[in-house]
Coordinates of C-alpha atoms in Angstrom, one line a residue:
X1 CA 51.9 184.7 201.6
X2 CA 53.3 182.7 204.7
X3 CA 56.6 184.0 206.0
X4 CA 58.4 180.9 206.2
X5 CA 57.8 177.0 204.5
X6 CA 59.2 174.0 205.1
X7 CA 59.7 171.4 202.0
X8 CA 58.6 167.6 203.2
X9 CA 60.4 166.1 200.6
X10 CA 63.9 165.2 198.9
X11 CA 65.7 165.8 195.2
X12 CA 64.5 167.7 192.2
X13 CA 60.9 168.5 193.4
X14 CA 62.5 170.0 196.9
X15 CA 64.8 172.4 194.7
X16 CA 62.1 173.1 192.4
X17 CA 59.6 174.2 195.4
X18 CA 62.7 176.1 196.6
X19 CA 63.5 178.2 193.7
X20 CA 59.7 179.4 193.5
X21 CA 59.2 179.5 197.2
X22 CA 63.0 182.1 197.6
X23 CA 61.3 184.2 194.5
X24 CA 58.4 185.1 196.7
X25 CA 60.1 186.0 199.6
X26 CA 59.2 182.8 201.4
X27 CA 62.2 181.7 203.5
X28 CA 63.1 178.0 202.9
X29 CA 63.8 175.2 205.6
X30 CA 64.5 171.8 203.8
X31 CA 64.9 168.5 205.7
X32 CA 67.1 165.6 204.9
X33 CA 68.2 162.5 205.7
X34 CA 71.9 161.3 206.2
X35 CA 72.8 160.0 202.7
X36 CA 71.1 163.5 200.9
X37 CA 73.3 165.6 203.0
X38 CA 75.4 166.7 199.8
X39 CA 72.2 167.1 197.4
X40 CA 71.9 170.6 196.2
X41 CA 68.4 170.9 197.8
X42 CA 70.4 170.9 200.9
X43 CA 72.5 173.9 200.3
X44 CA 70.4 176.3 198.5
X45 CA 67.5 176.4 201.3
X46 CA 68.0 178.6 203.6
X47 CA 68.1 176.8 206.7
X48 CA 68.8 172.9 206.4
X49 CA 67.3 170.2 209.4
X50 CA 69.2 166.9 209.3
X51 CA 66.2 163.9 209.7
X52 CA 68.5 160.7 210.0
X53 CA 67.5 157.7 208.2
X54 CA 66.7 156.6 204.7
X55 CA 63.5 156.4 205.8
X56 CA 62.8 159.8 207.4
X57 CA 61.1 161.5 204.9
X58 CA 57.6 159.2 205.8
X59 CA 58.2 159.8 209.0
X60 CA 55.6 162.3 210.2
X61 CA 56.3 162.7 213.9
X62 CA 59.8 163.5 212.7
X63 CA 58.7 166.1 209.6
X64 CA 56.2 167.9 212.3
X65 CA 59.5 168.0 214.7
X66 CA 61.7 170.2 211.9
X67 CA 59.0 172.3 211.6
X68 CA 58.5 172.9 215.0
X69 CA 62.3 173.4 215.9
X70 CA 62.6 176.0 212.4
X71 CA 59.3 178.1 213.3
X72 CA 57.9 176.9 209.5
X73 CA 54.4 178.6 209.0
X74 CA 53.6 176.0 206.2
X75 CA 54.6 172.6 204.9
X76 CA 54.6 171.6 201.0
X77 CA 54.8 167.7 200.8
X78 CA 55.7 167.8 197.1
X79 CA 55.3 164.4 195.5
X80 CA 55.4 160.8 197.3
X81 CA 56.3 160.8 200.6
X82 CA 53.5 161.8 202.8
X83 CA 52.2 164.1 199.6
X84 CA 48.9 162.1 199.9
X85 CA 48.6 160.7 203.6
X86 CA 45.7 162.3 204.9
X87 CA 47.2 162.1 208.4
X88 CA 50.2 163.5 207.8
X89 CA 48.0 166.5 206.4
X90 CA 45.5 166.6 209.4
X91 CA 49.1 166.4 211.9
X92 CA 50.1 169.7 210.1
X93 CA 47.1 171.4 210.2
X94 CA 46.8 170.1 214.0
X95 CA 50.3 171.8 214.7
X96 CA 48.3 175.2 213.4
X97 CA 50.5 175.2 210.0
X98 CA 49.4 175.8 206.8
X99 CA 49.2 172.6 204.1
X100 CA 50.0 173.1 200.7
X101 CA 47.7 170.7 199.2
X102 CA 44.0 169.9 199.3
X103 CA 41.8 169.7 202.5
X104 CA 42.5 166.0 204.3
X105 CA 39.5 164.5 203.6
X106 CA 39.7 165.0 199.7
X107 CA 42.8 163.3 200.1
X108 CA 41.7 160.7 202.0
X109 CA 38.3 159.8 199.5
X110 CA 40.8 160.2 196.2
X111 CA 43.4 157.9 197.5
X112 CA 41.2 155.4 197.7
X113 CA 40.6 153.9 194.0
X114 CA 36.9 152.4 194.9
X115 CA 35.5 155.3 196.5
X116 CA 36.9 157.5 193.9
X117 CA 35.6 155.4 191.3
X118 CA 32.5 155.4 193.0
X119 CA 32.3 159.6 193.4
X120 CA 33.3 160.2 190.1
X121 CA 30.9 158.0 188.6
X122 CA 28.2 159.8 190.6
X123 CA 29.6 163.1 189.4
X124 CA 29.2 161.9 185.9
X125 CA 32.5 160.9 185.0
X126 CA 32.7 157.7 182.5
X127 CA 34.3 154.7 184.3
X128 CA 35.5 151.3 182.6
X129 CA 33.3 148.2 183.8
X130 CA 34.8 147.2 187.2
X131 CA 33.8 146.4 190.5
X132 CA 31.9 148.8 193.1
X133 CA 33.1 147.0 196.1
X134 CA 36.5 145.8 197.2
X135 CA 37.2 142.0 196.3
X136 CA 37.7 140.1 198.8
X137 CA 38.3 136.9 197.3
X138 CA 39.2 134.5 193.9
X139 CA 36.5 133.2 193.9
X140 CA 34.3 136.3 193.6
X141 CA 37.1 137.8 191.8
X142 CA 36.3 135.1 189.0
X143 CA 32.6 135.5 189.0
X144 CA 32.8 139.7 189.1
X145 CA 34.9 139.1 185.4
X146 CA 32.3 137.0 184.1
X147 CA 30.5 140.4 184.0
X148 CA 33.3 142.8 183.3
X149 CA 35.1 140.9 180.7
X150 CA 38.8 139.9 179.9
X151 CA 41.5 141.1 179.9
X152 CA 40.8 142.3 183.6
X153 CA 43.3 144.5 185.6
X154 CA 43.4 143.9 189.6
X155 CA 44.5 147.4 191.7
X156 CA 45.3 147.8 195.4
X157 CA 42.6 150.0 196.5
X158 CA 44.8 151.8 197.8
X159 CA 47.8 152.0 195.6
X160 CA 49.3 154.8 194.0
X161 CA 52.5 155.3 191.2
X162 CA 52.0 152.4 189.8
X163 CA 52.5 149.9 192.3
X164 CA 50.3 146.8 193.5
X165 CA 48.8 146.1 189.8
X166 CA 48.5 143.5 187.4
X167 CA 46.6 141.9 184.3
X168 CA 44.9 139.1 183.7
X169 CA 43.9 137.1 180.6
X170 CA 41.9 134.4 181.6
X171 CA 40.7 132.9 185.1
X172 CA 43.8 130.9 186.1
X173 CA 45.9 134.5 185.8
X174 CA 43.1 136.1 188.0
X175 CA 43.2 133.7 190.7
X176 CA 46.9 134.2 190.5
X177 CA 47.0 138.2 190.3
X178 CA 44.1 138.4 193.3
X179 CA 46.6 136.7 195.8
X180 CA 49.2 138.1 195.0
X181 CA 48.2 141.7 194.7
X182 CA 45.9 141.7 197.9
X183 CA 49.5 140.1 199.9
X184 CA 51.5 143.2 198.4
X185 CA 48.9 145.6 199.0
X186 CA 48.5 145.0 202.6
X187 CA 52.8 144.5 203.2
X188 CA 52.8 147.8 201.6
X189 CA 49.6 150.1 202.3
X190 CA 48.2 148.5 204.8
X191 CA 44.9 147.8 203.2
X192 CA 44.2 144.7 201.2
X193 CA 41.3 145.8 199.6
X194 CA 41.7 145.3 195.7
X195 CA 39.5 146.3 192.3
X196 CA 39.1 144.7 189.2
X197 CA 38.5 146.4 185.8
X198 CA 38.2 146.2 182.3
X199 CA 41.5 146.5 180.9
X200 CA 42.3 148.6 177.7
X201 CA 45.7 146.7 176.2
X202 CA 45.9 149.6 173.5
X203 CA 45.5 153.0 175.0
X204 CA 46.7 156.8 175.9
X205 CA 47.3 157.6 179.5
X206 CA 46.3 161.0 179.1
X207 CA 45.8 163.3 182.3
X208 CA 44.5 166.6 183.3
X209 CA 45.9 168.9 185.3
X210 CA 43.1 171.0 187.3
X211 CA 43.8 173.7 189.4
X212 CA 41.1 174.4 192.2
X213 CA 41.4 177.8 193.4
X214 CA 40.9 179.4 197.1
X215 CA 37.1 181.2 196.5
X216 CA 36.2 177.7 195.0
X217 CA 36.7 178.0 191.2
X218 CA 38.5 174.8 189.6
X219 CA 39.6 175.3 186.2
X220 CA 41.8 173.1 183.7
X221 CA 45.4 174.0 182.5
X222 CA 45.5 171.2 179.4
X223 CA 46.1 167.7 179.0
X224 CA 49.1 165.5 179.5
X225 CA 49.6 162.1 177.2
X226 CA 51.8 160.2 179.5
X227 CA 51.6 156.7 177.7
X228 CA 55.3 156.1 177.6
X229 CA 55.9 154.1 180.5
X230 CA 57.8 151.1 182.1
X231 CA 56.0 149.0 184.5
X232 CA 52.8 151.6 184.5
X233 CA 55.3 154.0 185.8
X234 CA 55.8 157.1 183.4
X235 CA 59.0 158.0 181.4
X236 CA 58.0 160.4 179.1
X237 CA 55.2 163.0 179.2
X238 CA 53.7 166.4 176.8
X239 CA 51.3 168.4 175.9
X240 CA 49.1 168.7 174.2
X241 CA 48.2 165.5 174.1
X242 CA 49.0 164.5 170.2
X243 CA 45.7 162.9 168.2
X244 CA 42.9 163.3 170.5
X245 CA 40.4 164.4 168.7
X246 CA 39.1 168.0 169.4
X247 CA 35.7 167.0 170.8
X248 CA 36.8 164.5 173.1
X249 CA 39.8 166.9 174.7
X250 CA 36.7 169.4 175.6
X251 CA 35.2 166.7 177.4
X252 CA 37.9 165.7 179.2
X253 CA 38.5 168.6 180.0
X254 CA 34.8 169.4 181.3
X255 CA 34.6 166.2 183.2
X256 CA 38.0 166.7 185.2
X257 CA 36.8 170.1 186.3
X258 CA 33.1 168.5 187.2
X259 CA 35.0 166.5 189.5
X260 CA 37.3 168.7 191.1
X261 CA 33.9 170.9 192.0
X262 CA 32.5 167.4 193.4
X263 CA 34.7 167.2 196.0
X264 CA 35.2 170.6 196.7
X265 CA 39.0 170.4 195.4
X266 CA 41.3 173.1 196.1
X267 CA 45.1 173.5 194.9
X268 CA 46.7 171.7 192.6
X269 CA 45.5 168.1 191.0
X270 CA 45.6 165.7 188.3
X271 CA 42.6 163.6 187.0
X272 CA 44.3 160.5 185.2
X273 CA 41.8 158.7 182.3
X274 CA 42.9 156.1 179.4
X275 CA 41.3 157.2 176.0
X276 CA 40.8 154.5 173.6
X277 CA 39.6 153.7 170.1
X278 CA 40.6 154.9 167.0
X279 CA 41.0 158.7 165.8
X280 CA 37.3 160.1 164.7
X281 CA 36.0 157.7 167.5
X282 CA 37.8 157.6 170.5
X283 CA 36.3 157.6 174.3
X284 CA 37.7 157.8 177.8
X285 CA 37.4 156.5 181.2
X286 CA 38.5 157.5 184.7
X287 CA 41.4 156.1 186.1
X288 CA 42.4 158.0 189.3
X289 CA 43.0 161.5 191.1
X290 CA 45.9 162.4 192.1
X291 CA 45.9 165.0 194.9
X292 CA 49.3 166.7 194.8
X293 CA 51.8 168.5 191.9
X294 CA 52.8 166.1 189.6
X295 CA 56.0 164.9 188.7
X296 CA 55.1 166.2 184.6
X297 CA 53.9 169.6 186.1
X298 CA 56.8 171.5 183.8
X299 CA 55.4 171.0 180.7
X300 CA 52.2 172.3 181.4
X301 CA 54.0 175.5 183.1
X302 CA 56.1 175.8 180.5
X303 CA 52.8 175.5 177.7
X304 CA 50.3 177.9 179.6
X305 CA 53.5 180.0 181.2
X306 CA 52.4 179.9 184.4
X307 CA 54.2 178.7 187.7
X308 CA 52.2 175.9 189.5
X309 CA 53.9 176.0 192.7
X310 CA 53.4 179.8 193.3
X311 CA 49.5 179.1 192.4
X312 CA 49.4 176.0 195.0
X313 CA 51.1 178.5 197.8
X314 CA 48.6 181.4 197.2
X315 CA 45.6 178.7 197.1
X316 CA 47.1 177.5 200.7
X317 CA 47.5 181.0 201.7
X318 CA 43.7 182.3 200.6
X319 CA 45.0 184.3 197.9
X320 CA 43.5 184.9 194.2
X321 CA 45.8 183.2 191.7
X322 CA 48.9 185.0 190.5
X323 CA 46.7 185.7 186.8
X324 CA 43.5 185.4 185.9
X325 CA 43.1 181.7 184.7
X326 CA 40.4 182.7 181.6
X327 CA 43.0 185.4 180.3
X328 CA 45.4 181.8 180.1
X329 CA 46.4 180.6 176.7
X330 CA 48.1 177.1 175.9
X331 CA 51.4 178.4 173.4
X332 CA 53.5 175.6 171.6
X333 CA 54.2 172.3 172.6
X334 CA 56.3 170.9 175.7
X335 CA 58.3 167.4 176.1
X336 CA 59.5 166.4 179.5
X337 CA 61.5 163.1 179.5
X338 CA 62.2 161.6 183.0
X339 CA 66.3 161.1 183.1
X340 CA 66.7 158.0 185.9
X341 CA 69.6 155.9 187.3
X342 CA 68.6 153.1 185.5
X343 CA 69.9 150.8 182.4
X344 CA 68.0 151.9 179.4
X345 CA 66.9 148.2 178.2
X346 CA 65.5 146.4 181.2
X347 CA 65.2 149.6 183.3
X348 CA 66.8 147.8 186.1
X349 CA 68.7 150.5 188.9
X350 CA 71.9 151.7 188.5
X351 CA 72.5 154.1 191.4
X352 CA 76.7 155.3 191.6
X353 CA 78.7 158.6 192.4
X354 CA 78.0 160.9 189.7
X355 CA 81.3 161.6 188.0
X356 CA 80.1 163.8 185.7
X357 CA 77.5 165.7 185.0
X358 CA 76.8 168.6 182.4
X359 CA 73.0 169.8 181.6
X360 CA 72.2 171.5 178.1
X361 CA 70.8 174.9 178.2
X362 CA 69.6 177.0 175.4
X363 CA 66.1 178.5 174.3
X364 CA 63.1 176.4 175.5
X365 CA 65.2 173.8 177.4
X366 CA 64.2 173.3 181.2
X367 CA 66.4 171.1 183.4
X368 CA 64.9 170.0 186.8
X369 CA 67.8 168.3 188.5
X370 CA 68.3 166.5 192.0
X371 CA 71.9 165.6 191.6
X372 CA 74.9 167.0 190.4
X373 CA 78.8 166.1 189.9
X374 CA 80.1 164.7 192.9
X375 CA 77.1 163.4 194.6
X376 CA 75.6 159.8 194.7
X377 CA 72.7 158.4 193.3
X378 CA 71.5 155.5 196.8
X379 CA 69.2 152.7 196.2
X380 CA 67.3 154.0 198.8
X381 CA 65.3 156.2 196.8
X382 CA 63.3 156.5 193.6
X383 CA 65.8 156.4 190.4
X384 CA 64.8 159.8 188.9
X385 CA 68.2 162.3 188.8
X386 CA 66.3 165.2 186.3
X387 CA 63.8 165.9 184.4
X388 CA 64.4 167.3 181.0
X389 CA 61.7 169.5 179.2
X390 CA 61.8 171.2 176.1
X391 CA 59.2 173.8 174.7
X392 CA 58.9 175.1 171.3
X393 CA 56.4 176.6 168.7
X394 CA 55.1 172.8 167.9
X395 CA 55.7 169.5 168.5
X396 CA 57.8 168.6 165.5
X397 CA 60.5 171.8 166.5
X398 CA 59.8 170.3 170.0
X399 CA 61.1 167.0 169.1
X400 CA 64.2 168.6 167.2
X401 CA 64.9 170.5 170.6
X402 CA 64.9 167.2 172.3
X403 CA 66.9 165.5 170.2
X404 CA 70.0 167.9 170.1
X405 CA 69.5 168.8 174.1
X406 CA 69.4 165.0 174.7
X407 CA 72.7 164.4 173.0
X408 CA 74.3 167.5 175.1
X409 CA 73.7 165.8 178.4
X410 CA 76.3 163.9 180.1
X411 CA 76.0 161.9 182.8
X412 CA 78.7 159.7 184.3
X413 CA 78.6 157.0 187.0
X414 CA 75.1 155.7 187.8
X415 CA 73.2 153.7 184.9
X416 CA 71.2 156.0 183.1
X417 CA 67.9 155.6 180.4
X418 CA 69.3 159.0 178.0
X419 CA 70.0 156.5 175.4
X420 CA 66.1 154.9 175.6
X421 CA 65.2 158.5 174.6
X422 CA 67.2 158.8 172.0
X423 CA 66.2 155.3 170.7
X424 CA 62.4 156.6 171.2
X425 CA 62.6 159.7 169.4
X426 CA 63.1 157.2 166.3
X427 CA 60.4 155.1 166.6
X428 CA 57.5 156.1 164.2
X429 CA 54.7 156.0 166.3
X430 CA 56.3 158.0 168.5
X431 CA 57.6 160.3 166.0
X432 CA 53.6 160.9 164.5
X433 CA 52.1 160.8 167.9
X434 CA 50.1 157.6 167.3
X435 CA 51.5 155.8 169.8
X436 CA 49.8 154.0 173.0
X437 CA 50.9 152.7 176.4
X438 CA 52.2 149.5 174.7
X439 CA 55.3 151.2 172.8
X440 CA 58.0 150.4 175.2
X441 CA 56.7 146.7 175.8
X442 CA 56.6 147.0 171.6
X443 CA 60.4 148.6 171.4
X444 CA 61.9 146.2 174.1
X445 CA 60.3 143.0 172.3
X446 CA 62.1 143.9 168.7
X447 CA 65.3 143.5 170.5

């Protein structure tokens, strides 16, 4: 295991790489910029660089500098950030440090949504109808859905949580959506390029989490149903996935592993698909890799008990995993619930100084925090404050855990979405685990 790492990264996901990091013996350098000086992150490393700006955290040259200055042997990127810039991951290896994350170049041909398409198609993997080749144009944009069919959805290339997407109904919303999306995707990935594919207005966002290993074996740790979300950004994720049928989850399954072994993938990863159709006849298609932890990770730790980041440091170190993945066994179902600085009806921000906060705790509830009482939520960054996960023998005592360790947590000051969850944990079709990636829009509209 490497002597010393340095976190690349801010919040909840730098305290949770921490906490597993300090448990091996690893000694912990975190860097921060001005307005996180105060964040817990900051104190419980064990040596703390100050980076400046808001912006500091995607600053490579400045990252590389921090580790440098602390003698850091490795560097874990965590999630955003630089977590999937291929550079960033070549400029650490460059400085003779180790990466925590897969090799560059897997990072560089899964980052890009056509060529990843385009290998996992080759490698078997079901795709929806869509273009090969980035559009370049409304015109062509128009004549590609002739083929592919309405309702079409347009993607940056090379866009990632979320961003730089949209759908289209009809020709007259395409033309729109092309312009638009190719001006956003170059203002903010510097690449243009766009895709357009079928769109699926009722499905499950269901991912798998895949786990290459350092003598080349990739396995998968379970599925993830991650189809409440605002703005195709996720609120609310578990596992198991509720009503996929058996068959199907085997496949999935199957297929994400195929593809990890495809591109020679090692560490941690995520293969993201949309399932479809009905119950006794359901199908998936790709929708993305994504080469880094995950935000959800806790639920699947918490469901196969083991720790993902101590798994991605001895991949990065050339070490066997900490247990042998076939002896691994899913137990009970876990809920994780995103708790953000946000209203909980239009999901606008509402960063503030926190003026109170007070988690709940108890058997098989999980709090991954970034803030505490007495420190302040900036609009600089992403909204999300905590995660909350609960774990229990099944989903239905799952749900009951959620509901009373929901209720316990207080949060004063910034905005914040606790009461959605509460208003979700009533609706039906959340409640049987029917429900699809239109529940919020569905919730929201009955108001």
């Amino acid at each position: 295991m490497m002597e010393s790492l340095l976190v690349a990264n801010r919040g909840e996901i730098a305290r949770r790489v921490i906490r597993t990091a300090r448990r091996l013996g690893v000694r912990t350098i975190a860097v921060h910029s001005d307005l996180d000086a105060d964040l817990p992150f900051v104190r419980e490393a064990d040596e703390a660089v100050p980076i400046g700006a808001a912006t500091s955290y995607r600053d490579a040259e400045t990252i590389l500098a921090a580790a440098e200055r602390t003698g850091a042997r490795a560097v874990h990127p965590g999630y955003g950030f630089l977590s999937e810039n291929a550079g960033f991951a070549r400029s650490v290896q460059a400085a003779g440090l180790v990466w925590v994350g897969p090799d560059p170049d897997v990072i560089e041909l899964m980052g890009d949504k056509i060529r990843a398409r385009n290998t996992v198609a080759a490698a078997g993997a079901p795709v929806a109808p869509g273009t090969p080749d980035p559009v370049t144009g409304e015109s062509e944009a128009v004549e590609a859905a002739t083929h592919i069919g309405y309702p079409i959805m347009v993607k940056a290339a090379a866009g990632g949580g979320g961003m730089g997407m949209a759908v289209a109904a009809d020709p007259d919303e395409l033309r729109k959506h092309v312009t638009a999306v190719r001006a956003f995707a170059e203002r903010m990935f510097g690449d243009p390029g766009i895709l357009l594919e079928r769109y699926y207005p009722d499905a499950r966002h269901i991912e798998v989490q895949i786990l290459g290993l350092a003598d080349g074996t990739v396995v998968a740790l379970g599925d993830r149903n991650c189809s409440v979300q605002r703005r195709n950004q996720k609120l609310v994720e578990e596992t198991p996935s509720p009503g996929l049928d058996a068959d199907l989850r085997e496949r999935m399954h199957a297929v994400a592993v195929e593809i990890g072994k495809a591109v020679g993938y090692r560490n941690a990863g995520t293969v993201e698909c949309l399932v479809h159709g009905e119950p006794g006849a359901q199908d998936f298609v790709f929708l993305e890799m994504n080469t880094r932890l995950q935000v959800e990770h806790p639920v699947t730790e918490e469901v196969w008990g083991i720790d993902l980041v101590e798994q991605q440091l001895r991949v990065a170190a050339g070490l066997p995993p900490s247990a042998d993945p076939a002896t691994l066994r899913p137990r009970g179902h876990a809920v994780e619930f995103r708790v953000n600085a946000e209203d909980p009806v239009r999901f606008l921000p509402g960063p503030g100084a926190v003026t109170a906060w007070s988690e709940p705790s108890g058997d098989g509830v999980r709090v991954d925090a970034g803030y505490a009482e007495g420190t302040t939520v900036t609009p600089a960054y992403d909204s999300l404050m905590a995660k909350l996960v609960v774990h229990a023998d099944d989903r239905d005592a799952a749900l009951e855990r959620a509901r009373a360790a929901l209720a316990a947590f207080v949060v004063r000051g910034p905005k914040h979405n606790l009461p959605f969850f509460e208003e979700l944990l009533r609706e039906p079709a959340f409640a049987d685990g029917t429900y699809t990636t239109t529940i919020v829009t569905r919730l929201r509209n009955r108001r």
